[in-house]
Coordinates of C-alpha atoms and ligand atoms in Angstrom, one line a residue:
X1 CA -29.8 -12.6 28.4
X2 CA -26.2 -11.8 28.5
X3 CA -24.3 -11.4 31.9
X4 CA -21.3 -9.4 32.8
X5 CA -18.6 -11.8 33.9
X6 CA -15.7 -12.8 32.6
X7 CA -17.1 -16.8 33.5
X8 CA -20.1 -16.1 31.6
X9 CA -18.0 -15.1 28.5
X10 CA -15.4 -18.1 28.6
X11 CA -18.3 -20.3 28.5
X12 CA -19.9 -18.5 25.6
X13 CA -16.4 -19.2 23.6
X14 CA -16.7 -23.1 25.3
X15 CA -19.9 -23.4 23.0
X16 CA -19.0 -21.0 20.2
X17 CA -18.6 -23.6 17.0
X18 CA -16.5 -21.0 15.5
X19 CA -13.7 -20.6 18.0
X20 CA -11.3 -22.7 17.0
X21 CA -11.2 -20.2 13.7
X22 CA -9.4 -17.7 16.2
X23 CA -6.3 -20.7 15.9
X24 CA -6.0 -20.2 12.5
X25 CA -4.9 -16.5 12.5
X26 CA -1.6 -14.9 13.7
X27 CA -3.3 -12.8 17.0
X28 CA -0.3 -9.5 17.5
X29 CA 1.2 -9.9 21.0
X30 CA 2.9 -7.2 23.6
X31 CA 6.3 -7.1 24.3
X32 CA 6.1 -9.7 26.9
X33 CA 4.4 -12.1 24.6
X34 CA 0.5 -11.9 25.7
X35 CA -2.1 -11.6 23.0
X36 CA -3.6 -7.8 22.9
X37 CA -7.2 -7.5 22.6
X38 CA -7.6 -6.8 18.4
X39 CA -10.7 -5.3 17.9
X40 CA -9.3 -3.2 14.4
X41 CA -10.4 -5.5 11.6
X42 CA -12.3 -2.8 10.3
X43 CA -9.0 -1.2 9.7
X44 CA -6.4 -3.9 8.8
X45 CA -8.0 -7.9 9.1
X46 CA -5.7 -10.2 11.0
X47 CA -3.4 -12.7 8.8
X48 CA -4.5 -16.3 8.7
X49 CA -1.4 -18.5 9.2
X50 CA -2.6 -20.5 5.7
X51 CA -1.8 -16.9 3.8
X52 CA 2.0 -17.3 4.2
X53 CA 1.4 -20.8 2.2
X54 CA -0.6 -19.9 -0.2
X55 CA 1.5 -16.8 -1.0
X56 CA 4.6 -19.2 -1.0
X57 CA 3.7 -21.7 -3.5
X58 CA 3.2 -19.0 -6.0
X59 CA 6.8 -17.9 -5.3
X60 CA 7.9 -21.3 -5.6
X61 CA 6.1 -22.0 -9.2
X62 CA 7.3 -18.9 -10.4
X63 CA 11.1 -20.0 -9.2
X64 CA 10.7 -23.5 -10.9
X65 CA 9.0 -22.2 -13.9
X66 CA 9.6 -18.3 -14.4
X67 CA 7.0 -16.9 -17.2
X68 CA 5.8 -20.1 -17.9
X69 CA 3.9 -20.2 -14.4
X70 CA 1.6 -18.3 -16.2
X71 CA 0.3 -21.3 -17.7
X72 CA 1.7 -24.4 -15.4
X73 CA 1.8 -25.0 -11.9
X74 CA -1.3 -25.3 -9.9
X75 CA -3.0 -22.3 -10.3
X76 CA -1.6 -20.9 -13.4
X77 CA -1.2 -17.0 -13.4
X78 CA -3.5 -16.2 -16.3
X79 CA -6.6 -16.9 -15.2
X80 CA -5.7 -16.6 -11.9
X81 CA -8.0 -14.0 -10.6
X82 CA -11.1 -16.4 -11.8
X83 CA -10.1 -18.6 -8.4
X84 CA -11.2 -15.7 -6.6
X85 CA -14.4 -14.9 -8.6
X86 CA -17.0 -17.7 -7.0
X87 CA -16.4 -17.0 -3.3
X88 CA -15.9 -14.0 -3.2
X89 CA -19.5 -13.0 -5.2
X90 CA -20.7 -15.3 -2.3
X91 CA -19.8 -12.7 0.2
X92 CA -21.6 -9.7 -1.6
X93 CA -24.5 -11.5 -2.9
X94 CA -23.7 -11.6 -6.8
X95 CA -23.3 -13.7 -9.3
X96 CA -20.1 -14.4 -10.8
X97 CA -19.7 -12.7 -13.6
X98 CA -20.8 -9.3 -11.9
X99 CA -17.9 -9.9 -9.9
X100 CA -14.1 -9.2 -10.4
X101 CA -10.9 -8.9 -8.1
X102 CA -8.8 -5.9 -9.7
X103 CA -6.7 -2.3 -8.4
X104 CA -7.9 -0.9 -5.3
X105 CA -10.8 1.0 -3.7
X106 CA -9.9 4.2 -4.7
X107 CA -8.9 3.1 -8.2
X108 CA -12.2 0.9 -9.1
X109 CA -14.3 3.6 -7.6
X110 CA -12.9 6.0 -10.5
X111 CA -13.3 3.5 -13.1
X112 CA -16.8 2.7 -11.8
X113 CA -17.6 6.2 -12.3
X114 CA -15.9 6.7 -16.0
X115 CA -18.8 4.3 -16.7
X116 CA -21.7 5.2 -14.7
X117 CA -21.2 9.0 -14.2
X118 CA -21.6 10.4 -17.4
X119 CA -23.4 13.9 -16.1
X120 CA -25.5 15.9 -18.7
X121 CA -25.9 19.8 -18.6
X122 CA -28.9 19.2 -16.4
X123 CA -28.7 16.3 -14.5
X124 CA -24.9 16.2 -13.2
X125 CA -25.6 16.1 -9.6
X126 CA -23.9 13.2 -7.0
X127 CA -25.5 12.5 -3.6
X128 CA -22.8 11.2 -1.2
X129 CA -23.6 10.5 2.9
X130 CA -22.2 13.5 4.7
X131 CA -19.4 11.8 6.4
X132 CA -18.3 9.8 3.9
X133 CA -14.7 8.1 4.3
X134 CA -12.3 10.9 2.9
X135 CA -11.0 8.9 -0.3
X136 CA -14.4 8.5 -1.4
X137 CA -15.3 12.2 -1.1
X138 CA -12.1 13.1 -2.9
X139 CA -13.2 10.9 -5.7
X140 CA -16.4 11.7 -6.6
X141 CA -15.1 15.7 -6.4
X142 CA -12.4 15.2 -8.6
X143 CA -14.5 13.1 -11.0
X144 CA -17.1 16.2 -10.9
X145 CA -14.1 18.5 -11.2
X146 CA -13.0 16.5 -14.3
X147 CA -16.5 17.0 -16.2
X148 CA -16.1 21.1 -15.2
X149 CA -18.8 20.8 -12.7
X150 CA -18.0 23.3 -9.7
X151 CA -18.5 20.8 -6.5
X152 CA -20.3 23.4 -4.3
X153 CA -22.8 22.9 -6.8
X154 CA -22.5 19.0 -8.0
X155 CA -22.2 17.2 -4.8
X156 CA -25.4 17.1 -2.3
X157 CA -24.5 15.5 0.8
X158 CA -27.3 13.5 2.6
X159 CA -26.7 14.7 6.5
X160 CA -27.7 13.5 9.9
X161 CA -30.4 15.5 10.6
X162 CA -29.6 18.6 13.8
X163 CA -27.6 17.3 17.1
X164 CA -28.0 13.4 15.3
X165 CA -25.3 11.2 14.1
X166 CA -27.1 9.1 11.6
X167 CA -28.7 9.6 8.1
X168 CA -32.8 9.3 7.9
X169 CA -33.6 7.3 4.9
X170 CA -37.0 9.5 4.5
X171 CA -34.0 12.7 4.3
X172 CA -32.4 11.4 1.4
X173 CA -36.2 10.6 0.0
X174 CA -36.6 14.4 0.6
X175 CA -33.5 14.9 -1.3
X176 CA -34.4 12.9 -4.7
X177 CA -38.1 14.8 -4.0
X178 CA -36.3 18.0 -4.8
X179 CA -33.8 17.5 -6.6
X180 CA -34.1 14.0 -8.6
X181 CA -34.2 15.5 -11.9
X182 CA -30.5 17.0 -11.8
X183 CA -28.8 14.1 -10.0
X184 CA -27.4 11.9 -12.2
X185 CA -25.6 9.2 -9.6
X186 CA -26.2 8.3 -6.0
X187 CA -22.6 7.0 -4.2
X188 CA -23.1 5.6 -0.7
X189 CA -21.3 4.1 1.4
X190 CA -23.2 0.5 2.8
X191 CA -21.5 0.9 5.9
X192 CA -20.6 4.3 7.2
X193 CA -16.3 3.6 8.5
X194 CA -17.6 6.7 11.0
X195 CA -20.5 5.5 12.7
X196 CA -20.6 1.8 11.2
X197 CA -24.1 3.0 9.9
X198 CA -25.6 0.0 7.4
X199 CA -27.5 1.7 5.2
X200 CA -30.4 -0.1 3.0
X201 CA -29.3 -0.7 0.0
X202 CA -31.9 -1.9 -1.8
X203 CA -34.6 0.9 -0.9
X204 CA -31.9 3.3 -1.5
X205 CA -31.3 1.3 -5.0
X206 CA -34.9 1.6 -6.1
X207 CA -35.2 5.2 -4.9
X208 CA -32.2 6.3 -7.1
X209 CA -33.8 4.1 -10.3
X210 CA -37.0 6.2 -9.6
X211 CA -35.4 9.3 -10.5
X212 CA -33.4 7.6 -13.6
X213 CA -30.2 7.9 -11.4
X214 CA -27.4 5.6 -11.5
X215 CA -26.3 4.1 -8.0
X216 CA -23.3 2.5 -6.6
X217 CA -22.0 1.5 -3.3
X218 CA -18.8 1.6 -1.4
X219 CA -18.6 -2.2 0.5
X220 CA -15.5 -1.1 2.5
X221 CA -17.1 -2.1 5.7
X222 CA -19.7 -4.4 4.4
X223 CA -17.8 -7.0 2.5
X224 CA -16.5 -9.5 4.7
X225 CA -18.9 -7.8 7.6
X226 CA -23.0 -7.6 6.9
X227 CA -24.5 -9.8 4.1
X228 CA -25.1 -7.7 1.3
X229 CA -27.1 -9.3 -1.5
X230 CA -26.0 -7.1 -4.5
X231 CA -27.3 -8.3 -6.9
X232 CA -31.0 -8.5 -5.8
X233 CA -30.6 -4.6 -4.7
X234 CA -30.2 -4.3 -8.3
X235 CA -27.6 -1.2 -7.5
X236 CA -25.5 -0.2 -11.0
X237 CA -22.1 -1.1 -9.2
X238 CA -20.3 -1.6 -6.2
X239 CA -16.6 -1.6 -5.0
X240 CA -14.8 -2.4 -2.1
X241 CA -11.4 -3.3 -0.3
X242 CA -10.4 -7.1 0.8
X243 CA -7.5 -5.7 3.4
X244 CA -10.2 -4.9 6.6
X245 CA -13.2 -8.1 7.2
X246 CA -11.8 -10.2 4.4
X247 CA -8.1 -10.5 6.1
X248 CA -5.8 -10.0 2.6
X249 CA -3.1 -7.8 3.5
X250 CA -2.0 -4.2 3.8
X251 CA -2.9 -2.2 0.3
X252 CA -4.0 -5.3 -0.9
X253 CA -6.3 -5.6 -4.0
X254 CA -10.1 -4.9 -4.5
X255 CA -13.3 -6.1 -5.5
X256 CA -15.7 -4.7 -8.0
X257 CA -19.5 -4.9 -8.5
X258 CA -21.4 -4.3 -12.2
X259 CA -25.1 -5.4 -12.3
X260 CA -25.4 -8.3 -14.7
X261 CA -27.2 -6.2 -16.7
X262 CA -24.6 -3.7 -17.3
X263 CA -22.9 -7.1 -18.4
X264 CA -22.6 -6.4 -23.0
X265 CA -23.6 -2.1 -22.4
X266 CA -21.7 -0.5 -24.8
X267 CA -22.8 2.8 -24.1
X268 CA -20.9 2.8 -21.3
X269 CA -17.5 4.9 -20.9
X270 CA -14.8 3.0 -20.1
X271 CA -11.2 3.2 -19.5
X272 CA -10.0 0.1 -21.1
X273 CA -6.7 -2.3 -20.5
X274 CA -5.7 -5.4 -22.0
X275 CA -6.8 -7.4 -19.1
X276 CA -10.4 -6.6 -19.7
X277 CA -10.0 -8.0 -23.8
X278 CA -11.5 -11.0 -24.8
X279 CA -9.6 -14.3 -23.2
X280 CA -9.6 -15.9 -26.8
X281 CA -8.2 -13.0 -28.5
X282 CA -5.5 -10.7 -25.8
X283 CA -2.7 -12.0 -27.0
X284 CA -3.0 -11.7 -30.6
X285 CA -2.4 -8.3 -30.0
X286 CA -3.0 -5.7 -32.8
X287 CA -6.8 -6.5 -32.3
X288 CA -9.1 -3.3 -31.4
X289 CA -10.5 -3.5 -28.0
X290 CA -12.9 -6.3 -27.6
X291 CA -14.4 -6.0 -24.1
X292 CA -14.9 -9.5 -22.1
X293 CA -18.9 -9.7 -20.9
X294 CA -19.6 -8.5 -17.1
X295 CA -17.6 -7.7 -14.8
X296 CA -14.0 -8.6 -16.0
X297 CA -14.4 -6.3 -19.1
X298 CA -13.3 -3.4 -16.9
X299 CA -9.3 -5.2 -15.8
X300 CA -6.9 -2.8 -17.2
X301 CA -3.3 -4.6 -16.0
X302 CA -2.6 -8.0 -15.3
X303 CA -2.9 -8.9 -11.5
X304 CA -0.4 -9.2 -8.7
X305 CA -0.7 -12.8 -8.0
X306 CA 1.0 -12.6 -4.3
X307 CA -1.6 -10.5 -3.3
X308 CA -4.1 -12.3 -4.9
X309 CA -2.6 -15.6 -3.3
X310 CA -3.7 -13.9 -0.1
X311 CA -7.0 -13.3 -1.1
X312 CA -7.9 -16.9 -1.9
X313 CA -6.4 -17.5 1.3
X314 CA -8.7 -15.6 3.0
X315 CA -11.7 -16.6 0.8
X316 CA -11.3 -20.2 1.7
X317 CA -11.0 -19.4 5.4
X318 CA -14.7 -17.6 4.7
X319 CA -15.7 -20.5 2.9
X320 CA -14.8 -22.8 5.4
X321 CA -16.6 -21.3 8.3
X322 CA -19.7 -20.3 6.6
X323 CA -20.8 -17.3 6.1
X324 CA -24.5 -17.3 7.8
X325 CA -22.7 -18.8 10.9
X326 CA -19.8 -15.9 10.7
X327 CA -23.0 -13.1 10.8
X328 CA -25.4 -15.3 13.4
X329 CA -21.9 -15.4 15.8
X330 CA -20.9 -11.5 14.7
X331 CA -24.4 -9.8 15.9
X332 CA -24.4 -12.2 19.5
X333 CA -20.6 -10.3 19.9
X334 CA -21.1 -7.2 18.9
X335 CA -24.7 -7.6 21.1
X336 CA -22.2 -8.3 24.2
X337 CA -20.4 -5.4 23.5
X338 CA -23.2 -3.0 23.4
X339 CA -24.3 -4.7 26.6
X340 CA -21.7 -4.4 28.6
X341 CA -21.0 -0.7 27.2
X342 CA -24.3 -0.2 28.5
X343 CA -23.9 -1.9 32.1
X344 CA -21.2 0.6 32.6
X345 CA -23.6 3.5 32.7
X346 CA -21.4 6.1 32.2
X347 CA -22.6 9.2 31.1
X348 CA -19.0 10.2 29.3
X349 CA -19.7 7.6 26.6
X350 CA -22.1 7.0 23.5
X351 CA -22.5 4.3 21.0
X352 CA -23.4 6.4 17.8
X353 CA -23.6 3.0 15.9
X354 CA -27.3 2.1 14.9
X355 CA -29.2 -0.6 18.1
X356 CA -30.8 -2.4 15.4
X357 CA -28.7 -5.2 14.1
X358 CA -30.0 -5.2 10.6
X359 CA -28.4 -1.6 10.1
X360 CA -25.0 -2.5 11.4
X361 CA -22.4 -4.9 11.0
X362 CA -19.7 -5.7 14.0
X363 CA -18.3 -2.3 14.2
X364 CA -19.1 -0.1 17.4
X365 CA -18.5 3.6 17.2
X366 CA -17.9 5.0 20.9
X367 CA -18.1 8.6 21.2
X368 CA -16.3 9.8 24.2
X369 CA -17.6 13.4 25.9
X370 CA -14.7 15.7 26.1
X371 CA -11.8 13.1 25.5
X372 CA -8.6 13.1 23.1
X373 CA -6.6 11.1 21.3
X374 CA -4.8 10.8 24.6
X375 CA -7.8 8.1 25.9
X376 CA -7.3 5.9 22.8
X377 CA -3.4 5.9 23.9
X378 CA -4.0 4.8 27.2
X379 CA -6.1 2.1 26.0
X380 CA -3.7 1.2 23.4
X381 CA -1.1 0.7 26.3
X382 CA -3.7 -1.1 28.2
X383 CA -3.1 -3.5 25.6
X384 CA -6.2 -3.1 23.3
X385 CA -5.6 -2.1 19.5
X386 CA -8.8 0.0 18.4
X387 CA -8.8 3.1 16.6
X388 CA -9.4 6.9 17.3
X389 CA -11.3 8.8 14.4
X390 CA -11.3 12.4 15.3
X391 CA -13.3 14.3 16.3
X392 CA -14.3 12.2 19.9
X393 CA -14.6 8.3 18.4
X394 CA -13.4 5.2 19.5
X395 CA -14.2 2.4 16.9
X396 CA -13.9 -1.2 18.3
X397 CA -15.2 -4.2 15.3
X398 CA -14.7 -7.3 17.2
X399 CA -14.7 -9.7 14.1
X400 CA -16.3 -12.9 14.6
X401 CA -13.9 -15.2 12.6
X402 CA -10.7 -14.5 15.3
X403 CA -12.4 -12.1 18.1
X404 CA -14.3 -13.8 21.2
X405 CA -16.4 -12.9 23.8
X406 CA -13.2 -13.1 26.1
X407 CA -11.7 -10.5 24.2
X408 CA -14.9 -8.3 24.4
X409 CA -14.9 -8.6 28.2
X410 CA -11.8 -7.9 28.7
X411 CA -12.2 -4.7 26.4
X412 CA -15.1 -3.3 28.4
X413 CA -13.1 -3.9 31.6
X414 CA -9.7 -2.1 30.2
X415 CA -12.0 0.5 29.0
X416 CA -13.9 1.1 32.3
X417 CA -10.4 1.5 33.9
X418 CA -9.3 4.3 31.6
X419 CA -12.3 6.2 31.9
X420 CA -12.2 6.2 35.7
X421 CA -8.5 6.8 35.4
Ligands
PLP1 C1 -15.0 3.7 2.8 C2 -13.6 3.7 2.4 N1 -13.3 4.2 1.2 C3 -12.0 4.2 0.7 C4 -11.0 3.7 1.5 C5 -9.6 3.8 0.9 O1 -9.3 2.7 0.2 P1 -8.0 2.5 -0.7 O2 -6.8 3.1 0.0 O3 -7.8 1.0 -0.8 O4 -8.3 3.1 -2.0 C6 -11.2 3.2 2.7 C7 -10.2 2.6 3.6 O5 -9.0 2.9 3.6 C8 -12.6 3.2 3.2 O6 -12.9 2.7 4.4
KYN2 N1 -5.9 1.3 4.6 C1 -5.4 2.0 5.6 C2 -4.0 2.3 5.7 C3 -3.5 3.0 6.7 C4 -4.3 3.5 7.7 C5 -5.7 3.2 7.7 C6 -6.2 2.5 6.6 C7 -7.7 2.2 6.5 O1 -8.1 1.3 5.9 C8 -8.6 3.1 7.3 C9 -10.0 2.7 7.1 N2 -10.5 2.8 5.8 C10 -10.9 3.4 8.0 O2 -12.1 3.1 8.0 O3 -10.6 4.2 8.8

């Protein structure tokens, strides 16, 4: 159905609803002022051209009003994080008090597992994807590390099976077959960064349960990107970052997932702060640690509000286009993509990234036979910004609330040149 032209693509923008989204975000330019082709909001979203007001009337309360912004102004600081709560547990499928905007990736993912990896002598295992993103493989060895388990022997990773890219669902079955009764916690990633991968996370949920494990996700590249329902997978926890689909802002803050009912469990570890006490009584102070139900128990520090300005920024930009429309719109672009990648028949190239929409989001992972870093370069002077992730992979996410099939053209004819250069 799709046709390779660049006609055939303008007029798929002309009757694209969303398009006029694309007006509403600062697109980076070249030295001589043309827009480059952005296809990197898997790495670092694009800035809507709201953020810089949202961001600035929070600088202007707190310049009119100094601490007491925290209780005046429009969106007083204090409970400023609960503006965030309702749309953004819209984008991952949860209901509000599962959800909470706090720390980082990195950060929540260690808190998460203070609370829901608590290994005994026997089961003590963790079952990450082979090529988990680096961070999350450094956590989850340290936190094994930190209970005196040796990771050679407390971290299983579920591989791609000989000569193949992606993980088998039935392998990691296999996995839980012989090994289920020492694993204690199952910590995947929804959407592989690598291979852009979409895992199911709800089989994989009820799986892990089946064996009494715990099981949390990594949303990095879901949230913002496929429609998780997290709640209904029923998974323990979840975390993820708001700086690649959901457009916040280098470093900026993350989300955090606990299953409803995880909501009142005391017998949970936890690494407590003031920001997770009781609303009523935090600023008594002197009063032992009285955790707030759900999610918003597990704040430690009192928020940066700037960054947090640029999240609701970004959240009502979501809101406003819809989220079913942004995913219909993202699988017809990233379906272009793979077609016209495939119209070039060219044996150099590969698109590791599942066929199947339902296990991927918008991400594309190119593997190039026998390139370098060197490729990505030329392309990059070509004028396209996509990323190189080594060993041989070029990653291009056009995201459907600023990318269009213009862009994606373009793209395939920039990268046809390259190769043939
Ligand atoms: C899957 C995944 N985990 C962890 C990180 C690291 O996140 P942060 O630096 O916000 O902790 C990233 C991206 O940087 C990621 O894609
Ligand atoms: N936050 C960053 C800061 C600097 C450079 C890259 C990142 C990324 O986010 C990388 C991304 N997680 C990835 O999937 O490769």
């Amino acid at each position: 159905m799709f046709q390779n032209s660049l006609e055939y693509a303008k007029k798929q923008d002309a009757e694209d609803a969303l398009a006029s989204f694309r007006n509403k975000f600062h697109i980076p330019k070249n030295a001589s002022g043309e827009e480059l082709i952005y296809l990197c909001g898997n790495s670092l979203g694009l800035q809507p051209k709201i953020t810089s007001e949202y961001i600035k009337e929070e600088l202007t309360d707190w310049a009119n009003l100094g601490v007491e912004g925290h209780v005046e102004g429009n969106h007083p600081w204090l409970p400023y994080h609960e503006f965030l709560t309702e749309n953004m547990a819209k984008i991952v499928g949860a209901k509000p008090s599962e959800v909470v905007v706090m720390n980082t990736l990195t950060t929540n993912l260690h808190l998460m597992m203070v609370s829901f990896y608590q290994p005994t002598k026997t089961k003590y295992k963790i079952v990450v994807e082979s090529d988990a993103f680096p961070s999350d493989k450094y956590a989850v060895e340290s936190q094994l590390k930190f209970h005196g388990i040796d990771p050679k022997d407390g971290l299983i990773l579920w591989k791609p099976r000989k000569g193949e890219e992606l993980c088998h669902f039935e392998d990691l079955e296999e996995i839980m077959k012989n090994h289920g009764n020492k694993i204690a916690l199952l910590m995947i990633g929804s959407t592989n960064y690598y291979t852009g991968q979409s895992f199911p996370l709800k089989k994989i949920t009820e799986l892990g349960h089946s064996y009494n494990c715990m099981v949390g996700f990594d949303l990095a590249h879901g949230a913002g990107n496929i429609q998780p329902i997290l709640h209904e997978t029923g998974a323990d926890f979840a975390v993820w970052c708001t700086y690649k689909y959901l457009n916040s802002g280098p470093g900026s803050l993350g989300g955090c997932f606990v299953h409803e009912r995880h909501a009142n469990n005391e017998n949970l570890n936890r690494f407590a702060g003031w920001w997770g006490h009781n609303k009523k009584t935090r600023f008594n102070m002197r009063h032992e640690f009285d955790a707030l139900p759900g999610a918003e128990g597990w704040q430690l520090s009192n928020p940066p509000i700037l960054s947090m300005a640029a999240i609701r920024a970004s959240l009502d930009t979501f809101a406003e286009a819809g989220f079913e429309n942004l995913r219909k719109k993202s699988e017809k672009l990233t379906g272009y993509l793979e077609f016209l990648l495939d119209e070039m028949k060219n044996d150099s190239i590969k698109i590791i990234t599942p066929r199947n929409p339902e296990e991927r989001g918008c991400q594309l992972s190119i593997q190039v036979k026998n390139a370098d870093k060197g490729l990505h370069t030329k392309l990059t002077k070509a004028g396209v910004i996509s990323d190189w992730r080594e060993p041989d992979v070029i990653r291009v996410a056009p995201a459907p609330l600023y990318n269009s099939f213009e862009d994606v053209f373009h793209f395939s004819e920039k990268l046809k040149s390259v190769l043939n250069s």
